CSV table of C-alpha atoms and ligand atoms in Angstrom, one decimal:
chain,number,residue,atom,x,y,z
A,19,UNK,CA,20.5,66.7,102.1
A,20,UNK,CA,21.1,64.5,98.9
A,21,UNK,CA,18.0,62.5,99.7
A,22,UNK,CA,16.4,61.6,96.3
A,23,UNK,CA,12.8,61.6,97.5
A,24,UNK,CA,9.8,61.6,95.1
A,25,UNK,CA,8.7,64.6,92.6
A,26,UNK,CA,6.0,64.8,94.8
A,27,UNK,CA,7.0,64.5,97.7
A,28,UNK,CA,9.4,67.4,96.6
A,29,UNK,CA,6.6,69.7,95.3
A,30,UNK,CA,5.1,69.5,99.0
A,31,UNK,CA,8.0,70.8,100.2
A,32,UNK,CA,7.6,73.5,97.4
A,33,UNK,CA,4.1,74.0,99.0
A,34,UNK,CA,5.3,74.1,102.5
A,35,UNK,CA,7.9,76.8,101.4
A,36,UNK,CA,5.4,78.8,99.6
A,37,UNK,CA,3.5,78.9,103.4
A,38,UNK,CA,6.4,79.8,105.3
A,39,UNK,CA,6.7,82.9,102.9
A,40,UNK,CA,3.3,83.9,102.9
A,41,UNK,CA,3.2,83.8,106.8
A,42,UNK,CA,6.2,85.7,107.2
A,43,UNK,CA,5.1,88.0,104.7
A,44,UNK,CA,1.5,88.9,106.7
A,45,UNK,CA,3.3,89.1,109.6
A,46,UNK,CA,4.6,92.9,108.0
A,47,UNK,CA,1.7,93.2,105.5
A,48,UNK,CA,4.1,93.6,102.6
A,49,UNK,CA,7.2,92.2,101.0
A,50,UNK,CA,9.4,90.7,98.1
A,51,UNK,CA,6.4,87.9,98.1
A,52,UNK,CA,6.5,87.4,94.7
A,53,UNK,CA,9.9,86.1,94.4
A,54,UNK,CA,9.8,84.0,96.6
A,55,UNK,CA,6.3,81.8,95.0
A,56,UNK,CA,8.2,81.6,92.2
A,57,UNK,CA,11.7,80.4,93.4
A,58,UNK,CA,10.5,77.8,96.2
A,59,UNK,CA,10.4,74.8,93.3
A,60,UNK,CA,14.1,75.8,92.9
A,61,UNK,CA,14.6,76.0,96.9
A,62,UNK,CA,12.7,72.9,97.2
A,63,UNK,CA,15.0,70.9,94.5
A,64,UNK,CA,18.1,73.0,96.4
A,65,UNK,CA,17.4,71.8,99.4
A,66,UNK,CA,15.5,68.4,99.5
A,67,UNK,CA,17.5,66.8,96.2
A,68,UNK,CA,20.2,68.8,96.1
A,69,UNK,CA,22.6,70.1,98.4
A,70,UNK,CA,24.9,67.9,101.6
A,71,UNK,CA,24.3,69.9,104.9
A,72,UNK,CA,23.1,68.8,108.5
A,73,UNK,CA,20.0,70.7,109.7
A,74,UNK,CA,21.2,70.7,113.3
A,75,UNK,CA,25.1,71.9,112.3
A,76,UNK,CA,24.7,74.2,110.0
A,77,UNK,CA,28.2,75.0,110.1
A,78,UNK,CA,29.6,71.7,109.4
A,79,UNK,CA,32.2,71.9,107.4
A,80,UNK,CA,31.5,69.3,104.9
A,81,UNK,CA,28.1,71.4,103.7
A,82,UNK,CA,27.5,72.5,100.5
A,83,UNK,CA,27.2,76.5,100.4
A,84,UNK,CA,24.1,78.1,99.3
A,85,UNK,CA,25.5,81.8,98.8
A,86,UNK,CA,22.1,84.1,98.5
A,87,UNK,CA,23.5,87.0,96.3
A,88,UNK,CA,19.6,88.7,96.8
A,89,UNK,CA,19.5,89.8,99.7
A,90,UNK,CA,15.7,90.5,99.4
A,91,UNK,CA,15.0,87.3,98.3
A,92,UNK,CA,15.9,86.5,102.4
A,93,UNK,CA,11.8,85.6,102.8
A,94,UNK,CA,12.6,82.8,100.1
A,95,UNK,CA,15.3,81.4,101.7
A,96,UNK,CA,14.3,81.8,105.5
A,97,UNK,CA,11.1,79.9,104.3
A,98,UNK,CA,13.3,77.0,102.7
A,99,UNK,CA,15.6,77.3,105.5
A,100,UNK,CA,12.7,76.6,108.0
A,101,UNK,CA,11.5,73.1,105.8
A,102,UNK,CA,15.0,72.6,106.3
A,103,UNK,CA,14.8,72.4,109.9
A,104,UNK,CA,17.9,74.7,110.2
A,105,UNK,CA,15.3,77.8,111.5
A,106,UNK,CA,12.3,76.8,113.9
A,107,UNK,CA,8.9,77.3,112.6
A,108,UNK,CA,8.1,79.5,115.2
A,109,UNK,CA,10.4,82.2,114.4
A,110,UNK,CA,8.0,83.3,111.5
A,111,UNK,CA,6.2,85.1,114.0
A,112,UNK,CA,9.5,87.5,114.6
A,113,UNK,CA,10.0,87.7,110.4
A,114,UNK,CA,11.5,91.6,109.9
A,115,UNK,CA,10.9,92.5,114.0
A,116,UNK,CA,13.7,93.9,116.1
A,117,UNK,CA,16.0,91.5,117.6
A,118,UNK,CA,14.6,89.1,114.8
A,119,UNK,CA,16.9,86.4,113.5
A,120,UNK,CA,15.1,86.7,110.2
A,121,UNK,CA,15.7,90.4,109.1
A,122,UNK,CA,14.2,91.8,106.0
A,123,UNK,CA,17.6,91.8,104.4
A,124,UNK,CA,19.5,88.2,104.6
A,125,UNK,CA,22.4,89.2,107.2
A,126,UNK,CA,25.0,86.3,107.6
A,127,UNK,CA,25.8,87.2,111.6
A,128,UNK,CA,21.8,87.0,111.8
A,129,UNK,CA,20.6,84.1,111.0
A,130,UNK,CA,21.7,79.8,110.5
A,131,UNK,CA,22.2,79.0,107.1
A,132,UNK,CA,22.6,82.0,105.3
A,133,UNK,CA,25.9,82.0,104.5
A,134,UNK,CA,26.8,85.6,103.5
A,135,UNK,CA,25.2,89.3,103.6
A,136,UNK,CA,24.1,90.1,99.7
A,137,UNK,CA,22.0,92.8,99.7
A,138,UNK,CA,24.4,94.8,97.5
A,139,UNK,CA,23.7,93.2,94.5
A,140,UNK,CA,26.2,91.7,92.1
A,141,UNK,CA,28.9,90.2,94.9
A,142,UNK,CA,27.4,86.5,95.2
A,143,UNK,CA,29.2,85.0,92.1
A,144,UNK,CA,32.6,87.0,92.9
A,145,UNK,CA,32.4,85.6,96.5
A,146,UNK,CA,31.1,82.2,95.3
A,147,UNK,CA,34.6,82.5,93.5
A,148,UNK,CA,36.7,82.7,96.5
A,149,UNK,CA,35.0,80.0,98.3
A,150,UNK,CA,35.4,77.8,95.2
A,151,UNK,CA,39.3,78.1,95.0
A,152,UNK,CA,39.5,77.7,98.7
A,153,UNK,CA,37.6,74.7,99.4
A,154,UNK,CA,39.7,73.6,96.1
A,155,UNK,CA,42.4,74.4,98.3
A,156,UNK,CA,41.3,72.2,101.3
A,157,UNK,CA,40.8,69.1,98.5
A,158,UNK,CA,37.1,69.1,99.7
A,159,UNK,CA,34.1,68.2,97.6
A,160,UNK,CA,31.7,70.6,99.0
A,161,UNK,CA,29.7,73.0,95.9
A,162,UNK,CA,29.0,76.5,96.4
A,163,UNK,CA,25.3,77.2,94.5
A,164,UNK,CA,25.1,80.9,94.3
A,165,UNK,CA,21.4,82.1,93.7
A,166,UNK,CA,21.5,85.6,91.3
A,167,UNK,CA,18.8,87.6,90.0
A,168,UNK,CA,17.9,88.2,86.3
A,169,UNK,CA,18.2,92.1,87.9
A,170,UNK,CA,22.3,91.4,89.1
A,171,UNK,CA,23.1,90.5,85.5
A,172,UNK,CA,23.1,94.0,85.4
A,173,UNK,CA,25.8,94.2,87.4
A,174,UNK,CA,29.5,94.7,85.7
A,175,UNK,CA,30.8,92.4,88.4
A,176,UNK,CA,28.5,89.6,87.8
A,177,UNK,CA,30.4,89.0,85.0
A,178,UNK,CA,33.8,89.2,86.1
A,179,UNK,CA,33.4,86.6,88.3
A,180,UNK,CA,31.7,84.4,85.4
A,181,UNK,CA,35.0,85.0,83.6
A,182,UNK,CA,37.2,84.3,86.3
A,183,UNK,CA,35.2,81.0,87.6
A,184,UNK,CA,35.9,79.6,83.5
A,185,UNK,CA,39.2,80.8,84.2
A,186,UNK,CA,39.9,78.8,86.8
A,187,UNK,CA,37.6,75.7,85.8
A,188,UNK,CA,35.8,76.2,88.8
A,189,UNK,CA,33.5,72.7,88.6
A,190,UNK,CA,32.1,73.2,92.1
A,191,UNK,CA,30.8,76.1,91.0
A,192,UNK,CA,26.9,75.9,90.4
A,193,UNK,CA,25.4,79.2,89.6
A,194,UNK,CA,21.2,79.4,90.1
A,195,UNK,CA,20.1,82.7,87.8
A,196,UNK,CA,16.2,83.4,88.4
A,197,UNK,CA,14.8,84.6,85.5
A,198,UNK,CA,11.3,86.4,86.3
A,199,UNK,CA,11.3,88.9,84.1
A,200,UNK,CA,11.2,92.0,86.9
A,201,UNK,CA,13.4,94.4,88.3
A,202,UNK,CA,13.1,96.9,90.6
A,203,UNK,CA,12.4,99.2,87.7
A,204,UNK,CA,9.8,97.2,86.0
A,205,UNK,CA,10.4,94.3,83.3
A,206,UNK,CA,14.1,93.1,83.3
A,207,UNK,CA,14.4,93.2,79.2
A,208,UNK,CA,13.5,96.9,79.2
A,209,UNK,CA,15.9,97.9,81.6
A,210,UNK,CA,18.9,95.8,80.0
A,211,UNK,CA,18.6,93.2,77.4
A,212,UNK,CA,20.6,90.3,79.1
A,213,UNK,CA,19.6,87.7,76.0
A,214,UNK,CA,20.9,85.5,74.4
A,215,UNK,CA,22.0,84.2,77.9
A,216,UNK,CA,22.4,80.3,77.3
A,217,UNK,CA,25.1,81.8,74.7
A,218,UNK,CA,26.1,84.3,76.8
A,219,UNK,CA,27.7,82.5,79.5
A,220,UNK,CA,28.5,79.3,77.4
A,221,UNK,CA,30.6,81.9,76.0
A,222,UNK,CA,32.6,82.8,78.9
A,223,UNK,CA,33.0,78.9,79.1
A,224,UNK,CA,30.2,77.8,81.7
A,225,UNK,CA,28.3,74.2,81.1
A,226,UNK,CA,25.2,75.7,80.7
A,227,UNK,CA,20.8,74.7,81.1
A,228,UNK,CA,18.3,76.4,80.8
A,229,UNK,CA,14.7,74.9,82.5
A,230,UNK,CA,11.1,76.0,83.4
A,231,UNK,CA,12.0,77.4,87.6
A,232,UNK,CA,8.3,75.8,88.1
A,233,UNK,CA,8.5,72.4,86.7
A,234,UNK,CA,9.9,70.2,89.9
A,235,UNK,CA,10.7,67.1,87.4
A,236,UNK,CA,13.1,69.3,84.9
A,237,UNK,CA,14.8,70.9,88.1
A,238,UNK,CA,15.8,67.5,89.2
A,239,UNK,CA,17.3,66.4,85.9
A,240,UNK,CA,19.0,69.9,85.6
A,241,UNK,CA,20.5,70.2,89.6
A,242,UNK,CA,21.7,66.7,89.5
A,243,UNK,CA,23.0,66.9,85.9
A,244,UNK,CA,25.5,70.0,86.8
A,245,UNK,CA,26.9,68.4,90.1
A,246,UNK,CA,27.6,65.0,87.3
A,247,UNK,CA,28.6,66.6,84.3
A,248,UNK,CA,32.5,65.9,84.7
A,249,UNK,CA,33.2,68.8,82.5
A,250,UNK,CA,36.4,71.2,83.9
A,251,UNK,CA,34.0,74.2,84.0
A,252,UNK,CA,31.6,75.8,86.3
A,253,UNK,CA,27.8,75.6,86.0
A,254,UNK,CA,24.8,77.4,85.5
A,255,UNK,CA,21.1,76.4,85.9
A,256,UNK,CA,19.2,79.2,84.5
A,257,UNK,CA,15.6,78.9,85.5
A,258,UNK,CA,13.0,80.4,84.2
A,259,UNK,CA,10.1,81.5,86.9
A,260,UNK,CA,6.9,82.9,87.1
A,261,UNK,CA,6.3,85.5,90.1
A,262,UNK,CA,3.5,84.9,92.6
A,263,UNK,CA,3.5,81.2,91.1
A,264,UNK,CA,0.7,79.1,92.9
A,265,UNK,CA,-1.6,82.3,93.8
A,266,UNK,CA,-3.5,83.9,90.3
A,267,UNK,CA,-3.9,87.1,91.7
A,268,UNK,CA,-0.4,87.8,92.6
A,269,UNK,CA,1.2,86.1,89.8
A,270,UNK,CA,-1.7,88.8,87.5
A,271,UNK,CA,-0.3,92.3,89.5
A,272,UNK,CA,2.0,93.9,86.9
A,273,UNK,CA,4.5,95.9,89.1
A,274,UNK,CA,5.3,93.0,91.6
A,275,UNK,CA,8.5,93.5,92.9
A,276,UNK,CA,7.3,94.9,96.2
A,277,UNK,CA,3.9,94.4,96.8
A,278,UNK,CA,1.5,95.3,99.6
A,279,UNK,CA,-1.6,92.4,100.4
A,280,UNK,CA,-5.0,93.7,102.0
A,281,UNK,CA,-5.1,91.4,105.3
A,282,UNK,CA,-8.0,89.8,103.7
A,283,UNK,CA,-5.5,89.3,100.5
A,284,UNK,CA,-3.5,87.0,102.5
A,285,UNK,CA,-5.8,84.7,103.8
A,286,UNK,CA,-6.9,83.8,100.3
A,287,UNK,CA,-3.5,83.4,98.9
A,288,UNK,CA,-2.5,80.7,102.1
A,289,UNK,CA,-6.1,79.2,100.3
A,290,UNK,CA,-4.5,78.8,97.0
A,291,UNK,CA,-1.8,77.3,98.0
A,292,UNK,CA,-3.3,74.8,100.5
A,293,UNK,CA,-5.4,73.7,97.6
A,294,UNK,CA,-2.6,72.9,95.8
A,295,UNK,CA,-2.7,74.8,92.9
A,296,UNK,CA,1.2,75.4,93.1
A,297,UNK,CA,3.5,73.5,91.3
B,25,TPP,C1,24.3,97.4,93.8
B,25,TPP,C2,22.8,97.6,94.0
B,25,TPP,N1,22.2,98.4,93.2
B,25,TPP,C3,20.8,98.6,93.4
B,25,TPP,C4,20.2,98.0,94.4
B,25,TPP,C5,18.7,98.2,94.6
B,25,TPP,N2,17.9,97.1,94.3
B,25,TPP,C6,17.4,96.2,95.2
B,25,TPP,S1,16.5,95.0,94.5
B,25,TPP,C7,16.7,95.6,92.9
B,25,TPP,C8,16.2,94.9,91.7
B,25,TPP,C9,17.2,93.9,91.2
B,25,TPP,O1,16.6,93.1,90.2
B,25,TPP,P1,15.9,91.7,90.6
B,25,TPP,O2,16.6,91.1,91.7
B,25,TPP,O3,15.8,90.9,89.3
B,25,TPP,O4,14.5,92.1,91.0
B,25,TPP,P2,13.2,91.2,91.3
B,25,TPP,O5,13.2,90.0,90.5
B,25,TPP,O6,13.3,90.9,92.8
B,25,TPP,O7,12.0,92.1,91.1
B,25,TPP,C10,17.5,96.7,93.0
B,25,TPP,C11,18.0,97.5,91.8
B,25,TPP,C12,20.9,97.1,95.2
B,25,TPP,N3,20.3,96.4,96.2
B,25,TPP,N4,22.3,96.9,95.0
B,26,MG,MG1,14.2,89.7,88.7
């Protein structure tokens, strides 16, 4: 909810997020970890200053729509989703179990709040699209935030729907890119050189910022500067993160995108993060 609470009350909710995940994450002794320490300041800023919903009616109709195009950054959001109150705390325990609400994979049908399946990357901002024009359509002022990966820039798609959402001077249109630096593959640059990207999708016509993903203060300025920028064009928040953020030993691995903890491992990154070395 729109609730304009304190930085630091917002980076405890970062904190808290960071928790969730790490539970959930020891619960199967592996997981896309990583990317989700270093998008819960985003999360946090999504969901505590950010978007309109009602934790107990998920579905209302006036919500903003927080379209996960990652569909293995599901941890991340089931973590945020849970400080939310739209997921009970206790289903952490289930996290990537049959007959879980809280698959490895975000599934729409699964699980409260997560608004589509995206686990074939590169659909979110195309979809994000389509729920734009129609909620134009109804004359509502809900936003659709779509959360991409540096990774789906990759994607051909990706950047149709950038050109299309211009097109069409989407302005409830708030596009979230994580920029960690990793892929699948191993450092996103390597792979395919998506820079200049503040040019890039100014560009195709987007209002356009670029912050640290870490810094709680400059996500506030940025999230509430694209929902008030009055401009006929949709928006992007490009965010720089740091994987593993708040635990030093995870954010040191070099291949991080899937990583495996020792069970000791675990304990000590909860320790980290209770001693409030995130954010
Ligand atoms: C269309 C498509 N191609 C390939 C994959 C396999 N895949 C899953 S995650 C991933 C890496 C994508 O990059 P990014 O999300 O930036 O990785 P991360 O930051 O999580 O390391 C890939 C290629 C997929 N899910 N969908
Ligand atoms: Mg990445």
């Amino acid at each position: 909810m729109t609730g304009k609470i304190s930085n630091t009350s917002l980076e405890q909710r970062a904190r808290n997020i960071r928790r969730h995940a790490l539970r959930m994450a020891e619960v199967q002794g592996q997981g896309y970890i990583a990317q989700a320490l270093g998008i819960a300041d985003v999360l946090a800023v999504s969901y505590f200053d950010g978007l309109n919903y009602r934790a107990h009616d998920p579905e209302w109709e006036g919500r903003d729509r927080f379209l996960l195009s990652i569909g293995h950054y599901a941890i991340a959001l089931y973590a945020a989703l849970i400080e939310a109150g739209i997921i009970p705390e206790d289903e952490i325990e289930t996290y990537g179990s049959d007959d879980s609400r809280l698959p490895m994979s975000g599934m729409a049908s699964y699980t409260p709040g997560m608004e589509i399946t995206g686990g074939s990357l590169g659909q979110g901002l195309s979809i994000a699209v389509g729920m734009c024009l129609g909620l134009k359509r109804k004359q509502s002022g809900s936003f659709v935030y779509n959360l991409l990966s540096d990774g789906e820039l990759d994607e051909g798609s990706t950047w149709e729907a950038a050109m299309s959402a211009a097109s069409f001077g989407l302005d409830n249109l708030i596009a979230i890119v994580d920029v960690n630096n990793m892929q699948a593959d191993g450092p996103s640059k390597g792979i395919l050189n998506f820079e200049p990207l503040h040019e890039k999708f100014a560009a195709f016509g987007w209002h356009v910022q670029r912050v640290d993903g870490n810094v709680i203060a400059d996500l506030v300025t940025a999230f509430r500067a694209a929902r008030a920028c009055g401009q006929r064009k949709p928006r992007v928040i490009i965010c720089d993160t740091k994987m593993g953020k708040g635990v030093d030993f995870l954010e040191a691995r070099e291949r991080n995108h899937f990583l495996r903890v020792e069970p000791e491992e675990w304990s000590r990154a909860l320790e980290a993060i209770n001693a409030g070395r995130a954010s």
